[in-house]
XYZ file of C-alpha atoms in Angstrom:
504
model
C 0.000 0.000 0.000
C 1.444 3.397 -1.041
C 2.106 6.141 1.507
C 0.180 9.443 1.299
C 3.016 11.443 2.901
C 4.407 12.888 -0.409
C 0.892 13.988 -1.396
C 0.307 15.663 1.977
C 3.712 17.326 1.768
C 2.938 18.732 -1.715
C -0.477 19.932 -0.512
C 1.121 21.833 2.388
C 3.684 23.369 0.027
C 0.946 24.628 -2.335
C -1.072 25.982 0.571
C 1.957 27.875 1.895
C 2.657 29.311 -1.566
C -0.936 30.495 -1.991
C -0.879 32.022 1.493
C 2.318 33.923 0.666
C 0.813 35.276 -2.566
C -2.267 36.397 -0.653
C -0.077 38.150 1.917
C 1.902 39.920 -0.830
C -1.293 41.096 -2.561
C -2.587 42.685 0.636
C 0.791 44.260 1.420
C 0.891 45.836 -2.067
C -2.468 47.551 -1.592
C -2.149 51.391 -1.548
C -2.127 52.900 1.928
C -5.219 54.974 1.191
C -7.302 51.961 0.173
C -9.688 50.244 2.551
C -9.848 46.463 2.324
C -13.341 44.986 2.389
C -12.121 41.510 3.297
C -9.014 39.950 4.746
C -7.340 36.770 3.620
C -6.147 34.232 6.188
C -2.577 35.065 5.248
C -3.073 38.779 5.861
C -4.709 38.061 9.203
C -1.639 36.170 10.380
C -3.475 32.869 11.006
C -2.602 29.297 10.071
C -3.433 27.878 6.693
C -3.660 24.132 7.035
C -0.738 23.052 9.171
C 1.658 25.795 7.979
C 2.045 29.053 9.964
C 2.051 32.139 7.706
C 4.604 34.769 8.685
C 4.804 38.455 7.778
C 7.350 41.104 6.852
C 11.029 40.168 6.889
C 10.193 36.802 8.473
C 8.062 35.931 5.418
C 11.008 36.612 3.105
C 13.299 34.462 5.230
C 10.696 31.709 5.611
C 10.168 31.548 1.831
C 13.715 32.062 0.504
C 14.205 32.945 -3.146
C 15.073 29.842 -5.140
C 15.558 29.057 -8.785
C 12.494 27.678 -10.543
C 13.053 26.417 -14.076
C 16.449 28.093 -14.040
C 15.075 31.609 -13.179
C 15.084 33.603 -9.981
C 11.411 34.291 -9.116
C 12.343 37.567 -7.380
C 14.279 38.996 -10.319
C 12.747 41.855 -12.310
C 12.103 41.004 -15.923
C 14.585 42.157 -18.561
C 11.804 42.413 -21.127
C 10.728 45.925 -22.105
C 7.031 46.508 -21.496
C 5.576 49.454 -23.468
C 3.840 52.138 -21.434
C 0.068 51.989 -22.076
C -0.192 55.622 -23.192
C 1.003 57.853 -25.990
C 4.588 58.952 -25.528
C 5.173 62.574 -24.536
C 8.493 64.014 -25.605
C 10.555 65.547 -22.834
C 10.897 69.335 -22.880
C 14.465 70.467 -23.309
C 15.613 72.903 -20.593
C 17.742 75.915 -21.330
C 20.902 73.943 -20.511
C 21.708 70.641 -18.872
C 24.754 68.488 -18.263
C 24.923 64.955 -16.933
C 21.994 62.547 -16.860
C 18.989 64.247 -18.527
C 16.286 65.419 -16.130
C 13.254 63.095 -16.489
C 15.084 61.428 -19.355
C 15.476 57.759 -20.201
C 18.339 55.439 -21.001
C 21.257 54.126 -18.956
C 22.339 56.006 -15.835
C 25.947 57.077 -15.775
C 28.187 55.486 -13.131
C 28.502 57.516 -9.969
C 31.383 58.762 -7.882
C 31.903 57.345 -4.415
C 32.802 59.786 -1.654
C 35.146 58.951 1.243
C 32.008 58.548 3.401
C 30.558 55.864 1.124
C 27.901 57.956 -0.632
C 27.429 57.593 -4.400
C 27.171 60.907 -6.265
C 25.780 61.281 -9.802
C 26.326 64.981 -10.573
C 24.164 66.781 -13.118
C 23.331 70.421 -13.768
C 20.081 71.979 -14.907
C 19.464 75.614 -15.906
C 15.788 76.540 -16.159
C 13.404 79.404 -15.503
C 10.785 81.689 -17.024
C 10.544 85.015 -18.839
C 7.565 87.306 -18.262
C 6.683 90.428 -20.228
C 3.585 92.548 -19.635
C 1.780 95.699 -20.726
C -0.095 97.057 -17.723
C -1.931 100.158 -16.603
C -3.257 101.104 -13.166
C -5.235 104.105 -11.915
C -5.525 104.123 -8.118
C -7.715 107.221 -7.983
C -4.759 109.552 -7.457
C -2.187 108.573 -10.058
C -2.146 106.561 -13.267
C 0.747 104.283 -14.190
C 1.175 102.682 -17.623
C 4.259 100.623 -18.405
C 5.887 97.761 -20.231
C 7.623 95.609 -17.620
C 9.805 92.508 -17.920
C 11.012 89.857 -15.521
C 13.457 86.991 -16.016
C 13.842 84.237 -13.401
C 16.866 81.965 -13.804
C 17.474 78.915 -11.608
C 20.540 76.714 -11.646
C 20.311 73.341 -9.929
C 23.484 71.339 -9.342
C 22.092 67.894 -8.548
C 24.584 65.755 -6.648
C 22.379 62.874 -5.517
C 18.764 62.087 -4.793
C 18.921 64.183 -1.608
C 21.789 66.675 -2.081
C 21.804 69.718 -4.336
C 23.126 73.275 -4.679
C 20.670 75.816 -6.119
C 21.032 79.451 -7.176
C 18.459 81.931 -8.522
C 18.693 85.313 -10.277
C 16.343 88.077 -11.453
C 18.651 89.976 -13.835
C 15.957 92.261 -15.338
C 14.184 93.598 -12.258
C 14.286 93.918 -8.495
C 11.963 92.929 -5.692
C 11.534 96.605 -4.735
C 9.661 97.374 -7.985
C 12.488 98.538 -10.250
C 12.236 96.912 -13.681
C 13.542 96.899 -17.237
C 11.091 98.171 -19.852
C 9.342 101.424 -20.766
C 7.198 103.852 -18.745
C 4.341 105.529 -20.643
C 2.682 107.312 -17.729
C 2.995 109.534 -15.750
C 4.475 112.006 -18.226
C 7.320 113.061 -15.946
C 8.535 109.439 -15.833
C 8.127 108.644 -19.539
C 11.067 106.802 -21.046
C 13.125 103.642 -20.878
C 13.692 101.956 -17.558
C 16.479 99.504 -16.806
C 17.547 97.397 -13.870
C 20.040 94.959 -15.341
C 21.842 93.355 -12.426
C 23.965 90.298 -11.538
C 22.431 89.834 -8.063
C 21.784 86.366 -6.714
C 18.351 86.161 -5.127
C 18.969 82.639 -3.782
C 22.006 80.470 -3.142
C 21.725 77.502 -0.807
C 22.743 73.884 -0.281
C 20.461 71.195 1.080
C 21.013 67.558 1.928
C 20.378 64.670 4.294
C 22.927 63.642 6.919
C 22.001 59.954 6.783
C 22.553 59.878 3.015
C 25.791 61.861 3.044
C 27.306 59.478 5.614
C 25.512 56.172 4.994
C 27.914 54.323 7.293
C 26.216 55.947 10.289
C 23.158 53.768 9.741
C 23.854 50.911 7.289
C 20.546 49.120 7.898
C 18.470 52.349 8.141
C 17.230 51.525 11.645
C 18.275 54.686 13.515
C 17.329 58.366 13.363
C 20.095 59.818 11.225
C 17.780 60.867 8.374
C 18.144 64.537 9.262
C 17.617 67.067 6.497
C 19.314 70.454 6.469
C 19.719 73.518 4.270
C 22.028 76.515 4.550
C 22.330 79.716 2.541
C 20.081 82.441 1.124
C 16.688 80.836 0.650
C 12.945 81.386 0.923
C 11.371 81.411 4.388
C 7.629 80.896 3.943
C 5.450 80.077 6.954
C 1.674 79.782 7.404
C 1.107 80.116 3.645
C 3.105 83.349 3.641
C 1.201 85.061 6.464
C 3.720 84.664 9.296
C 6.775 85.005 7.039
C 7.430 85.252 3.303
C 10.925 86.492 2.516
C 14.312 85.434 1.167
C 16.789 85.397 4.053
C 20.220 84.038 4.984
C 19.319 81.002 7.045
C 20.173 77.508 8.221
C 17.447 74.965 8.902
C 17.536 71.430 10.321
C 14.575 69.062 9.889
C 13.655 65.725 11.444
C 10.889 64.041 9.482
C 8.808 60.868 9.805
C 8.375 60.998 13.565
C 5.359 59.180 14.998
C 3.445 59.742 18.215
C 0.085 58.433 19.441
C -2.589 60.006 17.249
C -0.043 61.374 14.741
C 0.690 59.566 11.483
C 3.678 61.766 10.700
C 5.398 64.577 12.592
C 8.007 66.910 11.132
C 10.105 69.213 13.332
C 12.328 72.001 12.018
C 14.668 74.350 13.819
C 15.933 77.454 11.999
C 18.267 80.375 12.496
C 18.332 83.376 10.130
C 21.077 85.950 10.521
C 20.745 88.469 7.688
C 18.658 89.952 4.866
C 15.472 90.080 6.984
C 12.789 92.613 5.978
C 10.204 93.229 8.702
C 6.698 94.661 8.573
C 3.781 94.459 6.151
C 5.142 96.439 3.165
C 3.300 99.585 4.195
C 6.104 101.903 3.114
C 7.713 102.577 6.480
C 10.742 100.383 5.979
C 11.433 97.929 3.178
C 15.190 97.393 3.347
C 16.892 94.275 4.732
C 19.238 94.401 7.684
C 20.910 92.066 10.140
C 18.011 91.065 12.371
C 18.250 87.484 13.620
C 15.400 84.984 13.672
C 15.149 81.852 15.821
C 12.340 79.442 15.002
C 10.796 76.092 15.849
C 8.330 74.669 13.328
C 6.112 71.608 13.643
C 3.736 69.974 11.182
C 1.743 66.787 11.750
C -0.811 64.576 10.015
C -3.272 63.460 12.675
C -5.715 60.616 13.201
C -8.521 63.154 12.696
C -7.665 63.331 8.960
C -6.276 66.837 9.131
C -2.871 68.495 8.937
C -1.817 70.712 11.826
C 1.068 73.177 11.880
C 2.533 75.229 14.711
C 5.274 77.808 14.128
C 7.081 79.840 16.799
C 9.584 82.617 15.990
C 11.639 85.087 17.960
C 13.197 88.077 16.157
C 16.050 89.983 17.778
C 16.855 93.294 16.101
C 19.414 95.918 17.108
C 17.685 98.463 14.786
C 14.072 97.775 15.765
C 11.848 96.157 18.379
C 12.368 92.549 19.406
C 9.227 90.466 19.038
C 7.638 87.020 19.341
C 5.562 85.522 16.528
C 3.290 82.485 16.527
C 1.099 80.762 13.964
C -1.178 77.731 14.105
C -3.293 76.233 11.326
C -5.451 73.242 10.496
C -6.280 71.932 7.011
C -9.008 69.320 6.495
C -12.066 68.274 4.509
C -15.651 68.318 5.732
C -17.376 66.077 3.215
C -16.904 67.853 -0.136
C -15.719 71.083 1.523
C -12.011 71.912 1.640
C -11.062 74.139 4.554
C -8.069 75.822 6.166
C -8.139 77.896 9.358
C -5.181 79.967 10.583
C -4.395 82.097 13.634
C -1.246 84.249 13.633
C -0.020 86.656 16.292
C 2.785 89.210 16.642
C 3.832 90.290 20.142
C 6.552 92.959 20.516
C 8.686 92.795 23.658
C 8.615 96.561 24.124
C 6.674 99.293 22.383
C 5.371 99.238 18.838
C 7.264 100.543 15.823
C 6.420 101.203 12.155
C 7.394 97.621 11.296
C 6.466 95.759 14.495
C 2.873 95.721 15.710
C 0.784 93.888 18.271
C -2.162 91.964 16.883
C -3.876 88.728 15.926
C -4.734 87.792 12.340
C -7.487 85.219 11.723
C -7.995 83.557 8.336
C -10.549 81.116 6.940
C -10.364 79.518 3.476
C -13.250 77.406 2.177
C -13.615 75.862 -1.286
C -15.661 73.233 -3.061
C -15.484 71.550 -6.443
C -18.882 71.727 -8.125
C -20.537 68.348 -8.780
C -20.054 67.005 -12.292
C -17.222 69.411 -13.176
C -13.771 70.635 -12.195
C -15.000 74.188 -11.524
C -14.233 75.565 -8.083
C -16.051 77.971 -5.776
C -14.118 79.563 -2.903
C -14.919 81.899 -0.037
C -12.043 83.350 1.996
C -12.215 85.745 4.952
C -9.803 87.458 7.350
C -9.970 89.562 10.482
C -7.050 91.540 11.902
C -7.520 92.434 15.560
C -5.028 95.150 16.372
C -2.037 95.411 14.063
C -0.484 92.083 13.148
C 2.845 92.291 11.335
C 4.841 89.535 9.645
C 8.172 88.445 11.057
C 9.768 88.765 7.608
C 8.159 89.885 4.335
C 9.713 90.602 0.943
C 8.798 93.903 -0.755
C 7.151 92.107 -3.690
C 4.959 89.828 -1.537
C 2.134 92.241 -0.702
C 0.373 92.089 2.665
C 0.008 89.055 4.977
C -3.369 88.258 3.339
C -1.946 88.215 -0.204
C -3.313 84.695 -0.796
C -6.889 85.652 0.040
C -7.656 86.033 -3.695
C -6.612 87.777 -6.903
C -7.833 91.142 -5.508
C -5.262 90.904 -2.684
C -2.427 89.245 -4.604
C 0.519 91.158 -6.194
C 1.556 90.355 -9.758
C 5.245 90.427 -8.797
C 6.608 92.675 -11.542
C 6.724 96.387 -12.246
C 4.650 98.951 -10.359
C 1.223 97.417 -10.929
C -0.537 97.751 -7.596
C -2.835 95.490 -5.591
C -6.581 96.211 -5.967
C -7.375 95.748 -2.248
C -3.839 95.921 -0.927
C -4.107 98.741 1.603
C -3.168 98.384 5.280
C -4.986 95.562 7.076
C -4.748 97.128 10.549
C -8.014 96.600 12.496
C -9.752 95.359 9.341
C -12.116 92.695 8.077
C -12.094 91.362 4.524
C -13.530 88.650 2.293
C -13.428 87.316 -1.263
C -15.911 85.146 -3.143
C -14.597 83.564 -6.325
C -15.498 81.157 -9.101
C -12.739 79.362 -11.021
C -13.677 77.726 -14.328
C -11.473 75.238 -16.196
C -11.916 75.389 -19.965
C -10.584 73.014 -22.623
C -9.537 70.513 -19.988
C -6.742 72.198 -18.069
C -5.377 74.327 -20.932
C -7.198 77.459 -19.805
C -8.952 78.852 -16.770
C -11.147 81.831 -15.990
C -11.579 83.358 -12.530
C -14.235 85.832 -11.421
C -13.922 87.316 -7.963
C -15.658 89.897 -5.802
C -14.043 91.155 -2.629
C -14.506 93.720 0.110
C -12.730 95.088 3.142
C -13.748 97.363 6.006
C -12.249 98.998 9.075
C -13.278 97.482 12.431
C -12.879 100.633 14.518
C -10.748 103.734 14.888
C -8.395 105.374 12.420
C -9.145 106.427 8.848
C -11.822 104.488 6.994
C -10.229 102.313 4.296
C -13.382 100.450 3.246
C -13.348 99.193 -0.330
C -15.174 96.819 -2.633
C -13.834 95.431 -5.875
C -14.384 93.050 -8.757
C -11.577 91.195 -10.528
C -11.158 88.724 -13.362
C -8.257 86.646 -14.659
C -7.913 84.530 -17.784
C -4.983 82.199 -18.384
C -4.343 79.958 -21.354
C -1.490 77.606 -22.165
C -0.286 77.943 -25.750
C 1.844 75.062 -26.890
C 4.042 73.529 -24.242
C 6.044 76.545 -23.098
C 3.867 79.644 -23.390
C 1.125 81.083 -21.183
C -1.117 84.055 -21.972
C -2.596 85.866 -18.970
C -5.109 88.719 -18.819
C -6.000 90.562 -15.589
C -8.576 93.274 -14.949
C -10.187 94.851 -11.900
C -12.288 97.766 -10.749
C -12.605 98.882 -7.140
C -14.391 101.586 -5.214
C -12.398 102.955 -2.287
C -13.596 105.159 0.551
C -12.314 108.750 0.096
C -10.203 107.747 -2.927
C -12.885 107.157 -5.556
C -12.698 104.441 -8.184
C -9.580 102.528 -9.121
C -9.096 100.273 -12.123
C -6.378 98.272 -13.775
C -5.721 96.070 -16.787
C -2.712 94.025 -17.828
C -1.736 91.533 -20.505
C 1.173 89.203 -19.825
C 3.060 86.651 -21.888
C 5.163 84.040 -20.081
C 7.671 81.619 -21.562
C 8.879 78.653 -19.504
C 12.194 76.984 -20.287
C-alpha cells in the first residue's frame, strides 16, 4: 500500500505558496485603500498546518530559489511598453549629466570617502515674463511695459543633495524693472535694472545619506535634512513670514506619536537679509536682524494636517518680538477648509514695522458636482495690528493669498486692488474658477470687500476682478487681468494688464 506522505507534503507546500501570494497582494495595496475583506494570510493565522509569517520573516521563511532556471524575485529584462502615448521631454535651457526626467542608462557615480554615491548633473531653467499694464488708483495713473526673467541653476549631486542658485537679472523685488514707462508724463522713457544679483544660493542635503555608514541598515534616526544659505522662508502660507533670508534649517521628518501619522520638526536660524513689517512703506530694506524658530507639522488621526510655528526676532535696529502661527487643514465632506491664527507680540513698544495683533484667516472651497470648476470663499480679520516676522517687498500684505484682488503680480509697479493696510480690518473674497478646454485654460471671477473694524481712517473698499490664463503650446502662457474697485475717500480705481510668459 502506497504512503500518502508525499501527497500531503505537496499539498502543504501549495497551501503555503498560496498564502504567501495572498499576503503579498494585501501588502501591495495602496495605503489609502480600505480592504473589504481579509485573507487568512493577511490576518496572520494558520493555513492548514503551515504558519504564515509576515514582513522580513516571510522573506526568510520563503527564501528565493531558482524555478526552471530563473530567480522568481528577479525583475524582468523584457521591455514593457507604457500603455499611453509617448510625450516628448521638454528640453531645458541647458543641462549636463543625466537628462532630467530622461530615459536610457544612468551614468556610473562617484563614491565619496564617506561611502555615498554621487551622480552629478546640472540643470538651468526658468521663465521670462513680459507685460503691458496700466493702473489708476484714484490719485495717479501708471502705464508701463515691464519685464522679468527668473533663472534657476540646480546642481544635482544625488537624490537628496543639491546646490541651487536663482537670479532676477531684469528687475528687483523693490519694484524697479527693465522696460518702458508711458505714464505719468514726468517718468516717460526707458527703464532699466540689469543686475547680476543672486536672489537665492543655498545647499540642502540629508545627513544619513551623506554618511551612509552611520546607519547601514536604516534603523536609527540619522535621516536629518538640512539647508544653509540664502533661501525662501515661507510660513503659514506666507502670512507669518514670506521672505528670502540668509538662514540655516535642520529638519527631522517621519516621527510618529500616538494620534499622529507623521510629525516633522524644524529648527531654523536666520542671521541676515530680513525685511520686517507688512510692506506699508515705512521700511522695506533688509538688515541684520536674527530669527530663531521652531516649526512643527503633523498629520493626525482626525484626517487633518496641523502646523505650529514659533519665531523670535532679535533686532538691534528695531523692536524685538515674538511671533506664533497655528493652522489646520481638512475636509468636511466635499468642503475643503483651512483655518489659521497668527499673532505678533513685541517685547517693548510698537514701531512702524512691528505691531501687536492677531490675524485670523478662513479659506473654504468646493469643487462643483459634475465638473472641475471651483467655488471659494475666503475671509480674514485683523484684531489690532499684526505684522509679519519677515516679508519681501514684492509679496504684498500678509493676506496676499486671500484672492486675486489681494495678490501682487510680482513685476513692475502694478498695484494690488485691495492691498491697503490691514490694521483693524475685516475682509472677504468670493470667487469662481472655471477650467476650460480641460486644463489648458482657466477663468476666474472674484468679488471682494474690506472694512475697518474701529478707529483710524476708513479704508473700506469693494472690488471686482477677473483673470484669464491659457497655455499655448508647451512653453507659453497668456494671462489677462482686470479689476475695478471703489475705495472710501479715494474714488474708483481700475487696472488692466496683458502678460506673456515663456517657460524653459
